Coordinates of C-alpha atoms and ligand atoms in Angstrom, one line a residue:
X17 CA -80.5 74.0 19.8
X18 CA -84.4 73.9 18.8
X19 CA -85.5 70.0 18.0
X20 CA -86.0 70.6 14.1
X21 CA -82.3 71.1 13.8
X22 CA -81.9 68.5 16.5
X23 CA -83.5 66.3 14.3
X24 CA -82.4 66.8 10.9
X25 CA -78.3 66.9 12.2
X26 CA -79.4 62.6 13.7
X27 CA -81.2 62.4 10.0
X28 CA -77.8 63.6 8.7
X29 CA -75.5 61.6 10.6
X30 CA -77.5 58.2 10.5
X31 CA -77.4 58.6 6.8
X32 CA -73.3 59.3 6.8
X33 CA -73.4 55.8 9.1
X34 CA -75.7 53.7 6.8
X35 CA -72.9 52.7 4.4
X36 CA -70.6 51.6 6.9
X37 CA -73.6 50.2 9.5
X38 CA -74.7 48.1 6.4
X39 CA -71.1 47.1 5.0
X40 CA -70.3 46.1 9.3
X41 CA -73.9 43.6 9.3
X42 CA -73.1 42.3 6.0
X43 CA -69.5 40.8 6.6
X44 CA -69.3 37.6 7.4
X45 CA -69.9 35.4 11.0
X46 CA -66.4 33.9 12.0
X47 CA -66.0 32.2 14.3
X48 CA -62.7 31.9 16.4
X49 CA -62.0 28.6 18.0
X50 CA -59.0 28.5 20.3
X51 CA -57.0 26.0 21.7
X52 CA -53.7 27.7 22.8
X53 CA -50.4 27.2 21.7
X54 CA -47.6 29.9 20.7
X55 CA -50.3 32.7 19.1
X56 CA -51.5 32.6 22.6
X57 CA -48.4 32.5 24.4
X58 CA -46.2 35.3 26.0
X59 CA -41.9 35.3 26.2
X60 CA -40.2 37.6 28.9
X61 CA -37.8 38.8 26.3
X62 CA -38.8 40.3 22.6
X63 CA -35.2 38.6 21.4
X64 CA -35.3 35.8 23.5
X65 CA -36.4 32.5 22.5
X66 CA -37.6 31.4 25.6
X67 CA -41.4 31.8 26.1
X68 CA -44.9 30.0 27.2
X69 CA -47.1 28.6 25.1
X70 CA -50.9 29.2 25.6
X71 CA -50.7 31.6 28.2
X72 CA -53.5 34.3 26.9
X73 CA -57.0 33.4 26.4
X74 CA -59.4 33.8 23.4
X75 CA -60.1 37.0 24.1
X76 CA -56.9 38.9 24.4
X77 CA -55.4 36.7 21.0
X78 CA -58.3 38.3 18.9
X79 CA -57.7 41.6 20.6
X80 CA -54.7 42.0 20.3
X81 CA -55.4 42.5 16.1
X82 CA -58.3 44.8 16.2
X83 CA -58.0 45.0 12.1
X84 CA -60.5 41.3 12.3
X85 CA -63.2 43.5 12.7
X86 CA -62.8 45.5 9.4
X87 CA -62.8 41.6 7.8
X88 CA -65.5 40.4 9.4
X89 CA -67.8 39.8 12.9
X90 CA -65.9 37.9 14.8
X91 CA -66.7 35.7 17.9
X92 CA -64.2 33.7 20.4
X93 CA -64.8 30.2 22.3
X94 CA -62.1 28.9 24.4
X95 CA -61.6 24.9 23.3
X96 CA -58.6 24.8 25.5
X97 CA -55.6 26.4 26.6
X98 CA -52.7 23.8 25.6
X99 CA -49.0 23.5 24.1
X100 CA -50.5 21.1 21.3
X101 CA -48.0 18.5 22.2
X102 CA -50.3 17.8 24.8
X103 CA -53.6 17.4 22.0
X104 CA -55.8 14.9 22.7
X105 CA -58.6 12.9 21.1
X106 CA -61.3 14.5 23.2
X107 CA -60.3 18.0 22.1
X108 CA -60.5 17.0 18.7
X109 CA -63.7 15.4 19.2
X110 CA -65.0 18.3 20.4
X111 CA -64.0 20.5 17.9
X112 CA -65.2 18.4 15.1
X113 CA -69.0 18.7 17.4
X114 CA -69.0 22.0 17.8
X115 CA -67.9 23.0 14.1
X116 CA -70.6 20.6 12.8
X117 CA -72.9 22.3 15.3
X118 CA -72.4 26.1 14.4
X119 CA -72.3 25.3 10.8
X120 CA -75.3 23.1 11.5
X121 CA -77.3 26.0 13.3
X122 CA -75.9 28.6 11.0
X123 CA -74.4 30.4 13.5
X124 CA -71.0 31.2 11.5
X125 CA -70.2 31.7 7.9
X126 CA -66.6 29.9 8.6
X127 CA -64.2 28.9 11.2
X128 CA -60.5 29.9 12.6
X129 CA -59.1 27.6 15.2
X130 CA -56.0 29.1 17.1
X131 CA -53.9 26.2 17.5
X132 CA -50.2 25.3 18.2
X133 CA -47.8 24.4 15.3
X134 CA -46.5 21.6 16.6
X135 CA -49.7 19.0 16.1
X136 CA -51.7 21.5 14.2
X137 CA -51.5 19.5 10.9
X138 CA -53.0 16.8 12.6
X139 CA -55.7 18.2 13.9
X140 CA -56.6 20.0 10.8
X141 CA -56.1 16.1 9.0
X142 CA -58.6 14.4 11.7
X143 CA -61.2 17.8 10.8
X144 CA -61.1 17.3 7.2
X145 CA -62.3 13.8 7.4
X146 CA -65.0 14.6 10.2
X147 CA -66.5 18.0 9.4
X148 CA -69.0 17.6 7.5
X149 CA -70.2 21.1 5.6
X150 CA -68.5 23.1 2.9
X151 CA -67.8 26.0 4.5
X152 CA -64.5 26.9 5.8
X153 CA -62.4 25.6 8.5
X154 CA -58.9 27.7 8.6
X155 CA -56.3 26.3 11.0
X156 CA -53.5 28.9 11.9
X157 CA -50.7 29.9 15.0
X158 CA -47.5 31.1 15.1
X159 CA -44.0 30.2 15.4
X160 CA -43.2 33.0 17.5
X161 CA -44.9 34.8 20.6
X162 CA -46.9 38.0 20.1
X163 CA -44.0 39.4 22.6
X164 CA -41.3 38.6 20.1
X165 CA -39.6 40.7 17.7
X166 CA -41.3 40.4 14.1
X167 CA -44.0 38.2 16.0
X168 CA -46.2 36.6 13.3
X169 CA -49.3 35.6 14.9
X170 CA -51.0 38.8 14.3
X171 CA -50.8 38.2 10.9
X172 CA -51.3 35.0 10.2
X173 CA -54.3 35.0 12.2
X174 CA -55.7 38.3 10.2
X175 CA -54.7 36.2 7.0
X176 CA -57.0 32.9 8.3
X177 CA -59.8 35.3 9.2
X178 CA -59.4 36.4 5.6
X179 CA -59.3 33.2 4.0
X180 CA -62.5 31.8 6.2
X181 CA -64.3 35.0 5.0
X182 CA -63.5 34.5 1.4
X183 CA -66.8 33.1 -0.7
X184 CA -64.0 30.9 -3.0
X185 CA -62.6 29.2 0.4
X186 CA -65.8 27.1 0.2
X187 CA -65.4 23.5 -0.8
X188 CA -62.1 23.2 -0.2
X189 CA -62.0 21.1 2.9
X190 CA -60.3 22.2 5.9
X191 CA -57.0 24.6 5.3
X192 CA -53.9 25.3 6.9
X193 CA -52.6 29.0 7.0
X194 CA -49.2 30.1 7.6
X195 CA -46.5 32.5 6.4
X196 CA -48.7 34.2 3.9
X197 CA -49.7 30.5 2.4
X198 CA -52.5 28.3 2.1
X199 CA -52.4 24.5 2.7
X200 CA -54.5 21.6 2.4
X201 CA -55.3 19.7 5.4
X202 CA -54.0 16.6 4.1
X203 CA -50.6 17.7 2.5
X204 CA -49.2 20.1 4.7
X205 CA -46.4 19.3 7.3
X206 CA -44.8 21.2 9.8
X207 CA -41.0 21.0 8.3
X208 CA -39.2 23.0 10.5
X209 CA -38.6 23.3 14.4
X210 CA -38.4 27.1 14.8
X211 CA -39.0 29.0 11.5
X212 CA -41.3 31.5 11.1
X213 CA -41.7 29.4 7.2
X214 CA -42.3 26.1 9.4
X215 CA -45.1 25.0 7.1
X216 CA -44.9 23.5 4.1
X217 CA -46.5 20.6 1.5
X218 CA -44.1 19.3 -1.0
X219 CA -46.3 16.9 -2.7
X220 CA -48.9 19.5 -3.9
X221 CA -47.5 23.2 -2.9
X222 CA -49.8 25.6 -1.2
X223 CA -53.4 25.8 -2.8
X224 CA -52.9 29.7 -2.2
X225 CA -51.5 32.9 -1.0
X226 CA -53.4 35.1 1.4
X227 CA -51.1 38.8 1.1
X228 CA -52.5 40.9 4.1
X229 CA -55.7 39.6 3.6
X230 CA -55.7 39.2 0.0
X231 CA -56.9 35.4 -0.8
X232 CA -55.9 34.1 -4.0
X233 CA -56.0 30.3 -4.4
X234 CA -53.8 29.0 -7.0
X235 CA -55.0 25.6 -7.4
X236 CA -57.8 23.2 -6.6
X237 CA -56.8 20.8 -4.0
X238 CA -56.2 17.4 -4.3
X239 CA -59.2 15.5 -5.5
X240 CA -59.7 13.8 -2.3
X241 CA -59.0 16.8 0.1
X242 CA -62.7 18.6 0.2
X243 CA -65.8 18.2 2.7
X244 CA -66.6 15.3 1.0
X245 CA -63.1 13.9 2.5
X246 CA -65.4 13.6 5.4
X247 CA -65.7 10.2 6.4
X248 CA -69.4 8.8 7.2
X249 CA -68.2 6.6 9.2
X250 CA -68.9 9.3 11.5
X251 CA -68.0 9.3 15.1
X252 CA -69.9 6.8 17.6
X253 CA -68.1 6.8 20.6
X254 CA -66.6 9.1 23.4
X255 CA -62.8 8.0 22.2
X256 CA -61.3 6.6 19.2
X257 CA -59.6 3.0 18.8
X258 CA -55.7 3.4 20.0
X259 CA -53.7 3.4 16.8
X260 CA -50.1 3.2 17.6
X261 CA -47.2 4.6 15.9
X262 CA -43.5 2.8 15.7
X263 CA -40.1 4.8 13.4
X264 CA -38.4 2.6 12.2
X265 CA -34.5 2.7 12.1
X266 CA -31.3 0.5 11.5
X267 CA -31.4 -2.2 14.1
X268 CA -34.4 -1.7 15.3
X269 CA -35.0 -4.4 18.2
X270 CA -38.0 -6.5 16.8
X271 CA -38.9 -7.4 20.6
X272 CA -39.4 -3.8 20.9
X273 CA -42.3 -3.6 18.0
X274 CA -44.1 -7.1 19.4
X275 CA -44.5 -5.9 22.7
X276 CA -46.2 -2.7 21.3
X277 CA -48.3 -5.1 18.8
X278 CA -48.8 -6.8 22.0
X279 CA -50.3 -3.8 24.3
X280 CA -54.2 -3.4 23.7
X281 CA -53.9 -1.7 20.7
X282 CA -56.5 -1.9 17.8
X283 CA -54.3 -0.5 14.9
X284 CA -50.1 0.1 14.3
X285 CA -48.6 2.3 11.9
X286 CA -44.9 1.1 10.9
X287 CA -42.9 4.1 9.6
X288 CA -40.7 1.8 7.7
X289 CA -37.4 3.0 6.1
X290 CA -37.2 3.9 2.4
X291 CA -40.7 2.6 1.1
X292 CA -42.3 1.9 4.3
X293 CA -39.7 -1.3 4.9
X294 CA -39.7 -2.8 8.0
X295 CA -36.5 -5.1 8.6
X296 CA -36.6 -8.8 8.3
X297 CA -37.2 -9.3 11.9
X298 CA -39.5 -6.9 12.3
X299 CA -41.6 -8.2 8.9
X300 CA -41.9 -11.6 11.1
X301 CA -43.6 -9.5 14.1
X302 CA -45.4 -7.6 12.1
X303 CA -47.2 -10.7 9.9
X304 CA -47.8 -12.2 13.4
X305 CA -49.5 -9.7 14.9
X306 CA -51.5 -9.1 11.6
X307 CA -52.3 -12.6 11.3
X308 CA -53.6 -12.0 14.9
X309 CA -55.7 -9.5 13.8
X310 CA -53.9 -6.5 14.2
X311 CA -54.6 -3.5 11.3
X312 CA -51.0 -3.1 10.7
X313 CA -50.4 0.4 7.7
X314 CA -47.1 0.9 6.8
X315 CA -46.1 4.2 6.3
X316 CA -42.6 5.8 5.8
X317 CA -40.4 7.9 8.0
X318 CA -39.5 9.5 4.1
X319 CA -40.9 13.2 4.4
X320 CA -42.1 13.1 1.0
X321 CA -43.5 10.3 -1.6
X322 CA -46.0 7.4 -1.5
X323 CA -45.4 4.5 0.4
X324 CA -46.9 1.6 -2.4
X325 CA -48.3 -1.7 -2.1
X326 CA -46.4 -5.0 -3.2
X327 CA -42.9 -2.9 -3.9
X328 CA -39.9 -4.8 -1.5
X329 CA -42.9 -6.1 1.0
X330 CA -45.9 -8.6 0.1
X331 CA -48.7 -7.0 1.4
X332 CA -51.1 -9.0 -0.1
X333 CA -49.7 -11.6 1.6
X334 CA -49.3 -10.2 4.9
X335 CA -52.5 -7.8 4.8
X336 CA -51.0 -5.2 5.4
X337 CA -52.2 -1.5 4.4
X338 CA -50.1 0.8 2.2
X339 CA -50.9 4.8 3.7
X340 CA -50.2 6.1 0.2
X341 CA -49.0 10.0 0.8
X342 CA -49.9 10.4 4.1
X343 CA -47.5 10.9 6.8
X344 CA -47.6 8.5 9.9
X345 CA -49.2 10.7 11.8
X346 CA -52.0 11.2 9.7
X347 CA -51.7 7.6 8.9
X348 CA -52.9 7.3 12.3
X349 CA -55.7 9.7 12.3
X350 CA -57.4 7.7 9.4
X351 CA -56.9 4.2 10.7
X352 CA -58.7 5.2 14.2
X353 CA -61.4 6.4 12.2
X354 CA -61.9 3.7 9.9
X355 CA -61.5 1.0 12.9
X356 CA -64.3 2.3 14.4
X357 CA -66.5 0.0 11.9
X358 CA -65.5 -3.5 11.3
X359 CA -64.3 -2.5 7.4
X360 CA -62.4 -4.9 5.3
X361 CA -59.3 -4.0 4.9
X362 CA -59.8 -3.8 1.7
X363 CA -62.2 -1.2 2.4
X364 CA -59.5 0.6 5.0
X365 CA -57.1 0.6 1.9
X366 CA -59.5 2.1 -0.5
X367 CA -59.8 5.4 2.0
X368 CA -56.0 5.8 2.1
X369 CA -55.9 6.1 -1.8
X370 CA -59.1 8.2 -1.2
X371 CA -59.0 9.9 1.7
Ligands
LIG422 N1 -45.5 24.0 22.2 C1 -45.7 24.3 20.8 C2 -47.2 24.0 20.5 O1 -48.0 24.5 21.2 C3 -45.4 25.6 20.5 C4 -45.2 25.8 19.0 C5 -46.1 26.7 18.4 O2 -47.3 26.8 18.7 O3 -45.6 27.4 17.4 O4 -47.5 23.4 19.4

């Protein structure tokens, strides 16, 4: 074939590429973050239930849904390969640096982390009050293995990809997505052991659907869940304050509670009954230890509704702190931060109604 033809057939077929060579550079930077749990893990049986979590590394998750690539450029970094029960504050620590860092550098347009279900709102809770840029932070996993029949990782990992690509996902603080829905960092909770429809936030529903990649978001979150959730408090040390967390229940043994109060920590979270009640024996510990100068936040074993200040309990008299809607756990995640500085308390209770 003489080199004019040569030639003008590359001409040709570089100009049939441009459109889809300009449409690849111009989608987004995502950035995948993994830290394990059931979207990495692997079960012997495709209708058995028994499986490992976190199993497969970063590579072989994204992989294994080769459609992220039509959606947008997509890198990996392994966090850590963990069953989330076994989170810890240093892996959230180090998510919250290196998010602030690629957003920071402008190295990605938005994040996924790959995470497991089981602590996963948690983690997206102590990233909304620590990340500090509007761009998006999706949290996803999976209740089932990618080995299982009707596995749903694939999809709900295509969906977060979607959602961290979207332009409207900015501002929104950090975001939870599951089952085909959106959540808000600080509402969702996982409400259901093994469901594939495990997630859920009943105070405030979804903030959105994401239908095979389709983002629609249906609402604007709650006034207090964006970037500028993000506490500047900031974080100054290798490791957080320890914040404990007692449930509450009939005949709870008070000697139980004071020799927790009693134990180092810096912070407790009481997840009374009913409106974050603690019994009347357990009030007496608690307004000793507080007294002592132990943050004590009750919070509510309830799933759903505030826990409010001065309702059955005197916390004005007791200083105690109210968590408002958050759940114990994230309870938690809040107070650690806000011990870190020497805040009033009045200060501490201002970020629970704010935060
Ligand atoms: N061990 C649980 C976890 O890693 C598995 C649950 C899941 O990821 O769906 O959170």
């Amino acid at each position: 074939m003489n080199k004019y033809l040569l030639k003008k057939m590359t001409f040709a077929l570089l100009l049939a590429l441009l459109p889809l060579l300009s449409a690849a550079a111009s989608l987004p930077d995502i950035r995948v973050l993994a830290t394990g749990g059931t979207i990495a893990g692997s079960g012997a049986s495709a209708t058995g239930s028994a499986y490992k979590a976190a199993v497969s590394p970063v590579e072989k998750v994204i992989a294994a849904v080769p459609e992220l690539n039509q959606i947008a450029k997509i890198r990996g970094e392994q966090i850590c390969n963990i069953s989330s029960q076994d989170m810890k504050i240093e892996y959230w620590l180090k998510l919250a640096a290196r998010i602030n860092q690629l957003f920071r550098l402008g190295l990605a347009d938005g994040v996924v982390i790959t995470h497991g279900t089981d602590t996963l709102e948690e983690t997206a809770y102590f990233l909304n009050l620590t990340v500090a840029y509007d761009k998006p932070v999706v949290l996803t996993g999976s209740m089932r293995p990618g080995s299982a029949l009707s596995a749903d990782g694939a999809m709900n990992l295509y969906n977060a990809v979607a959602v961290a690509a979207a332009e409207n996902s900015r501002n929104k603080g950090v975001l939870v997505v599951m089952n085909d829905r959106i959540y808000s960092a600080r509402g969702v909770k996982k409400c259901d052991t093994i469901n594939p429809a495990a997630f859920a936030d009943h105070e405030n529903g979804p903030l959105g659907r994401v239908n095979y990649g389709k983002v629609t978001f249906n609402t604007r979150p709650d006034k207090r869940h964006t970037y500028q959730s993000t506490l500047k408090l900031g974080i100054f040390a290798a490791t957080l304050p320890e914040v404990a967390i007692i449930h509450g229940y009939a005949g709870i043994n008070p000697q139980i509670v004071e020799t927790i109060c009693k134990s180092g920590i810096k912070g407790l979270v009481y997840a009374g009954v009913g409106n974050g009640n603690p019994s009347e024996e357990v009030l007496t510990v608690l307004a000793k230890a507080s007294a002592d100068g132990l943050t004590v936040v009750r919070a509510s074993r309830v799933p759903d509704g505030p826990v409010t200040l001065d309702a059955e309990v005197d916390d004005a008299k007791y200083g105690f702190i109210v968590s408002d809607s958050l759940t114990p756990q994230k309870a938690r995640i809040l107070l650690m931060l806000a011990l870190q500085k020497q805040l009033p308390k009045s200060e501490i209770q201002r970020l629970y109604f704010e935060y």
